[in-house]
Tab-separated table of C-alpha atoms in Angstrom:
chain	number	residue	atom	x	y	z
A	254	MET	CA	-93.929	40.795	124.581
A	255	THR	CA	-96.255	39.450	127.234
A	256	ARG	CA	-96.895	35.712	127.580
A	257	SER	CA	-100.446	36.077	126.262
A	258	GLN	CA	-99.187	37.955	123.199
A	259	VAL	CA	-96.666	35.207	122.490
A	260	ILE	CA	-99.353	32.515	122.774
A	261	ILE	CA	-101.732	34.454	120.527
A	262	GLY	CA	-98.963	34.996	117.989
A	263	ARG	CA	-98.097	31.314	117.926
A	264	LEU	CA	-101.741	30.287	117.539
A	265	LEU	CA	-102.171	32.813	114.731
A	266	VAL	CA	-99.146	31.487	112.835
A	267	LEU	CA	-100.320	27.896	113.364
A	268	GLY	CA	-103.869	28.697	112.273
A	269	LEU	CA	-102.794	30.533	109.137
A	270	GLY	CA	-100.415	27.713	108.242
A	271	LEU	CA	-103.092	25.055	108.642
A	272	LEU	CA	-105.603	27.163	106.695
A	273	PHE	CA	-103.232	27.592	103.758
A	274	TRP	CA	-102.360	23.881	103.854
A	275	GLN	CA	-106.050	22.990	103.751
A	276	PHE	CA	-106.557	25.386	100.835
A	277	ALA	CA	-103.516	24.129	98.919
A	278	ALA	CA	-104.789	20.545	99.126
A	279	GLY	CA	-108.197	21.555	97.767
A	280	ASP	CA	-110.127	20.686	100.942
A	281	LEU	CA	-111.085	24.277	101.751
A	282	VAL	CA	-112.573	25.509	98.479
A	283	PRO	CA	-114.148	22.673	96.423
A	284	GLY	CA	-112.617	22.368	92.975
A	285	LEU	CA	-109.683	24.660	93.773
A	286	ARG	CA	-106.334	23.224	94.799
A	287	LEU	CA	-102.664	23.978	94.330
A	288	VAL	CA	-101.198	20.505	94.937
A	289	ASP	CA	-102.629	17.021	94.677
A	290	PRO	CA	-103.508	15.924	98.253
A	291	PHE	CA	-101.846	12.573	97.511
A	292	PHE	CA	-98.526	14.384	97.951
A	293	ILE	CA	-99.297	16.749	100.841
A	294	SER	CA	-102.485	15.354	102.440
A	295	SER	CA	-104.392	18.039	104.413
A	296	PRO	CA	-105.141	18.928	108.054
A	297	SER	CA	-108.687	17.537	107.826
A	298	ARG	CA	-107.496	14.243	106.295
A	299	ILE	CA	-104.785	13.937	108.943
A	300	ALA	CA	-107.291	14.611	111.728
A	301	VAL	CA	-109.546	11.833	110.396
A	302	ASP	CA	-106.601	9.438	110.132
A	303	LEU	CA	-105.411	10.246	113.665
A	304	GLN	CA	-108.892	9.710	115.039
A	305	LYS	CA	-109.104	6.366	113.276
A	306	GLY	CA	-105.604	5.315	114.353
A	307	PHE	CA	-106.185	6.113	118.025
A	308	ALA	CA	-109.682	4.635	117.976
A	309	ASP	CA	-108.389	1.222	116.904
A	310	GLY	CA	-105.474	1.458	119.366
A	311	ILE	CA	-102.683	1.091	116.790
A	312	LEU	CA	-101.222	4.593	117.070
A	313	LEU	CA	-101.561	4.643	120.861
A	314	LYS	CA	-99.504	1.448	121.151
A	315	ASP	CA	-96.873	2.721	118.713
A	316	VAL	CA	-96.562	6.065	120.480
A	317	GLY	CA	-96.130	4.279	123.809
A	318	ILE	CA	-93.365	2.031	122.434
A	319	THR	CA	-91.454	4.921	120.858
A	320	LEU	CA	-91.751	7.002	124.033
A	321	PHE	CA	-90.446	4.126	126.147
A	322	GLU	CA	-87.450	3.681	123.841
A	323	SER	CA	-86.793	7.434	123.856
A	324	PHE	CA	-87.051	7.842	127.635
A	325	ALA	CA	-84.834	4.825	128.267
A	326	GLY	CA	-82.172	6.185	125.921
A	327	LEU	CA	-82.565	9.664	127.419
A	328	PHE	CA	-82.228	8.469	131.015
A	329	ILE	CA	-79.200	6.273	130.370
A	330	GLY	CA	-77.624	8.903	128.122
A	331	LEU	CA	-77.998	11.611	130.774
A	332	ILE	CA	-76.402	9.536	133.519
A	333	THR	CA	-73.499	8.230	131.437
A	334	GLY	CA	-72.982	11.564	129.654
A	335	VAL	CA	-72.725	13.527	132.890
A	336	ALA	CA	-70.423	10.927	134.448
A	337	ALA	CA	-68.120	10.844	131.411
A	338	GLY	CA	-68.094	14.653	131.116
A	339	LEU	CA	-67.103	15.033	134.751
A	340	ALA	CA	-64.390	12.391	134.374
A	341	PHE	CA	-62.897	13.994	131.256
A	342	GLY	CA	-63.105	17.495	132.720
A	343	MET	CA	-61.432	16.620	136.013
A	344	TRP	CA	-58.887	14.002	134.995
A	345	ARG	CA	-56.419	15.439	132.498
A	346	PRO	CA	-54.742	12.138	131.442
A	347	LEU	CA	-58.103	10.648	130.456
A	348	GLU	CA	-58.925	13.761	128.425
A	349	LEU	CA	-55.608	13.697	126.567
A	350	ILE	CA	-55.762	9.980	125.739
A	351	ALA	CA	-59.434	9.410	124.942
A	352	GLU	CA	-60.655	12.717	123.464
A	353	PRO	CA	-59.832	11.821	119.807
A	354	PHE	CA	-61.683	8.518	120.152
A	355	MET	CA	-64.765	10.291	121.535
A	356	SER	CA	-64.702	12.685	118.583
A	357	ALA	CA	-64.433	9.783	116.153
A	358	PHE	CA	-67.334	7.877	117.715
A	359	ASN	CA	-69.480	11.009	117.797
A	360	ALA	CA	-68.848	11.589	114.080
A	361	LEU	CA	-70.339	8.218	113.110
A	362	PRO	CA	-73.673	8.800	111.308
A	363	ARG	CA	-76.445	7.153	113.301
A	364	PRO	CA	-78.404	5.907	110.238
A	365	ALA	CA	-75.231	4.079	109.164
A	366	ILE	CA	-74.763	2.289	112.490
A	367	ALA	CA	-78.468	1.527	112.934
A	368	PRO	CA	-78.196	-1.757	110.962
A	369	LEU	CA	-75.325	-2.791	113.242
A	370	THR	CA	-77.389	-2.204	116.378
A	371	VAL	CA	-80.137	-4.397	114.940
A	372	LEU	CA	-77.532	-7.031	114.068
A	373	TRP	CA	-76.112	-6.962	117.595
A	374	LEU	CA	-79.323	-6.629	119.617
A	375	GLY	CA	-82.122	-7.699	117.284
A	376	ILE	CA	-85.260	-5.805	116.282
A	377	GLY	CA	-86.517	-5.434	119.832
A	378	LEU	CA	-86.376	-2.422	122.131
A	379	ALA	CA	-82.674	-2.690	122.983
A	380	SER	CA	-81.382	-1.609	119.558
A	381	LYS	CA	-83.640	1.494	119.581
A	382	VAL	CA	-82.573	2.406	123.109
A	383	LEU	CA	-78.922	2.095	122.073
A	384	LEU	CA	-79.393	4.499	119.158
A	385	ALA	CA	-81.282	6.988	121.327
A	386	TRP	CA	-78.516	6.710	123.932
A	387	SER	CA	-75.803	7.318	121.322
A	388	LEU	CA	-77.309	10.683	120.398
A	389	VAL	CA	-78.057	11.817	123.939
A	390	PHE	CA	-74.768	10.659	125.443
A	391	PHE	CA	-72.462	12.777	123.296
A	392	LEU	CA	-74.645	15.862	123.576
A	393	VAL	CA	-74.698	15.654	127.382
A	394	PHE	CA	-71.046	14.585	127.549
A	395	TYR	CA	-69.702	17.577	125.641
A	396	ASN	CA	-71.926	20.044	127.491
A	397	THR	CA	-70.855	18.651	130.865
A	398	TYR	CA	-67.219	18.554	129.798
A	399	LEU	CA	-67.302	22.191	128.669
A	400	GLY	CA	-69.174	23.141	131.831
A	401	VAL	CA	-66.402	21.678	133.969
A	402	LYS	CA	-63.812	23.583	131.949
A	403	THR	CA	-65.576	26.892	132.641
A	404	VAL	CA	-65.572	26.496	136.439
A	405	ASP	CA	-63.780	29.427	138.080
A	406	GLN	CA	-60.237	28.245	138.815
A	407	ASP	CA	-59.968	30.604	141.788
A	408	ILE	CA	-62.821	28.746	143.508
A	409	ILE	CA	-61.107	25.420	142.784
A	410	ASN	CA	-57.858	26.710	144.278
A	411	ALA	CA	-59.675	27.986	147.365
A	412	MET	CA	-61.290	24.587	147.892
A	413	ARG	CA	-57.897	22.918	147.561
A	414	VAL	CA	-56.470	25.250	150.199
A	415	MET	CA	-59.293	24.134	152.505
A	416	ARG	CA	-58.254	20.536	151.772
A	417	ALA	CA	-61.542	19.601	150.147
A	418	SER	CA	-61.692	16.048	148.812
A	419	ARG	CA	-62.424	15.328	145.133
A	420	ALA	CA	-65.952	14.225	146.048
A	421	GLN	CA	-66.549	17.487	147.940
A	422	MET	CA	-65.098	19.464	145.036
A	423	ILE	CA	-67.552	17.843	142.632
A	424	ARG	CA	-70.561	18.188	144.958
A	425	ILE	CA	-69.972	21.754	146.175
A	426	VAL	CA	-68.297	23.484	143.210
A	427	VAL	CA	-68.279	21.545	139.957
A	428	PHE	CA	-71.739	20.029	139.845
A	429	PRO	CA	-73.651	23.252	140.666
A	430	SER	CA	-71.555	25.082	138.068
A	431	VAL	CA	-72.345	22.643	135.262
A	432	PHE	CA	-76.065	22.393	136.060
A	433	SER	CA	-76.951	25.056	133.498
A	434	TRP	CA	-74.887	23.265	130.859
A	435	ILE	CA	-76.586	19.951	131.605
A	436	PHE	CA	-80.076	21.416	131.345
A	437	ALA	CA	-79.160	23.194	128.126
A	438	ALA	CA	-78.285	19.761	126.758
A	439	LEU	CA	-81.479	18.264	128.193
A	440	ARG	CA	-83.685	20.475	126.012
A	441	LEU	CA	-82.033	19.129	122.875
A	442	SER	CA	-81.629	15.627	124.251
A	443	VAL	CA	-85.358	14.923	124.481
A	444	SER	CA	-85.710	15.548	120.746
A	445	TYR	CA	-82.527	13.664	119.895
A	446	ALA	CA	-83.647	10.649	121.913
A	447	LEU	CA	-86.882	10.610	119.931
A	448	ILE	CA	-84.946	10.858	116.668
A	449	GLY	CA	-82.626	8.010	117.655
A	450	ALA	CA	-85.508	5.701	118.542
A	451	ILE	CA	-87.298	6.422	115.259
A	452	ILE	CA	-84.142	5.858	113.205
A	453	GLY	CA	-83.812	2.456	114.848
A	454	GLU	CA	-87.433	1.669	114.012
A	455	PHE	CA	-86.783	2.552	110.379
A	456	VAL	CA	-84.181	-0.203	110.134
A	457	GLY	CA	-85.920	-3.004	111.976
A	458	ALA	CA	-89.055	-2.986	114.117
A	459	THR	CA	-92.527	-4.437	114.406
A	460	ALA	CA	-94.061	-1.429	116.160
A	461	GLY	CA	-93.414	2.243	116.894
A	462	ILE	CA	-93.892	5.554	115.109
A	463	GLY	CA	-90.928	4.854	112.815
A	464	TYR	CA	-92.455	1.524	111.878
A	465	GLN	CA	-95.734	3.289	111.085
A	466	LEU	CA	-93.883	5.712	108.812
A	467	ILE	CA	-92.119	2.972	106.872
A	468	ALA	CA	-95.268	0.839	106.579
A	469	ALA	CA	-97.400	3.780	105.422
A	470	GLU	CA	-94.761	4.810	102.892
A	471	GLY	CA	-94.673	1.306	101.442
A	472	LEU	CA	-98.464	1.234	101.134
A	473	LEU	CA	-98.601	4.806	99.726
A	474	GLN	CA	-100.776	5.934	102.637
A	475	THR	CA	-99.920	9.623	102.563
A	476	ASP	CA	-102.369	10.563	105.315
A	477	ARG	CA	-100.768	8.092	107.743
A	478	VAL	CA	-97.264	9.308	106.853
A	479	TYR	CA	-98.228	12.878	107.720
A	480	SER	CA	-100.119	11.710	110.808
A	481	ALA	CA	-96.962	10.032	112.118
A	482	LEU	CA	-94.870	13.127	111.370
A	483	ILE	CA	-97.387	15.375	113.127
A	484	LEU	CA	-97.315	13.058	116.158
A	485	VAL	CA	-93.526	13.240	116.292
A	486	GLY	CA	-93.646	17.035	116.155
A	487	ILE	CA	-96.286	17.274	118.893
A	488	ILE	CA	-94.419	14.856	121.159
A	489	ALA	CA	-91.138	16.731	120.626
A	490	VAL	CA	-92.750	20.079	121.500
A	491	LEU	CA	-94.383	18.658	124.637
A	492	LEU	CA	-91.184	16.983	125.848
A	493	THR	CA	-89.071	20.079	125.161
A	494	THR	CA	-91.598	22.244	127.012
A	495	LEU	CA	-91.507	19.885	130.004
A	496	ALA	CA	-87.693	19.965	129.983
A	497	LYS	CA	-87.759	23.775	129.918
A	498	MET	CA	-90.248	23.894	132.800
A	499	LEU	CA	-88.054	21.514	134.819
A	500	GLU	CA	-85.003	23.653	134.090
A	501	ASN	CA	-86.779	26.847	135.165
A	502	HIS	CA	-87.977	25.161	138.374
A	503	ILE	CA	-84.624	23.693	139.401
A	504	LEU	CA	-82.557	26.691	138.276
A	505	LYS	CA	-84.968	29.358	139.546
A	506	TRP	CA	-82.051	30.968	141.395
A	507	ARG	CA	-80.507	31.842	138.027
A	508	PRO	CA	-81.009	35.542	137.177
A	509	PRO	CA	-83.030	36.199	133.993
A	510	VAL	CA	-81.153	37.273	130.884
A	511	SER	CA	-82.268	40.584	129.383
A	512	VAL	CA	-81.077	42.031	126.081
């Protein structure tokens, strides 16, 4: 399919979905509805609520706070995840000793440790950044670690014959080889960082999209709940698209995959 066909197809699916949603809530045909809009809201009600929320500046501030928390967790998670993955992949003793502990820490459910992060760091930004980091770190770590393990051993042996140092080995052979693995993790990481920040805001916060969700739920403001969810979805799509564009730009030497 051509790019224009894909875009048209996506817009068609989106339009039909919104149209049916509007109809189901009774805001398309007066007097005819499938579900009470209190439970599902409707696209028109959400649009009005978003306009109101951004007009008074509340949603804009909350989106900015959540994005800051997400980007901070993403940035720190990428750096530490790549560093740890390289260390585990290239130093066998560290891999043998610490791998079970990494698996155990990764298995901890983030909603369960969210109260602990608030207890340790308070309800400020730090606890949200820590949760975002915890999701991004392990995703990037395991991708980098597996990327190192897939490096062609013949190339490694050839570099050793040429007496390449460990730093040269990483810069010339290992790092370029794991680039694709890192960027594959980046696409997921942007969404996971957003999820981690919002989970932290659920537990303890005074601002942010997660805080808006909890506050609207408590006040039975269905339109605001759906508005916050729509915002999260839009932000996730935009960030994932940017990550994909960055990947295609940096890895433009990579041959396209055809099936």
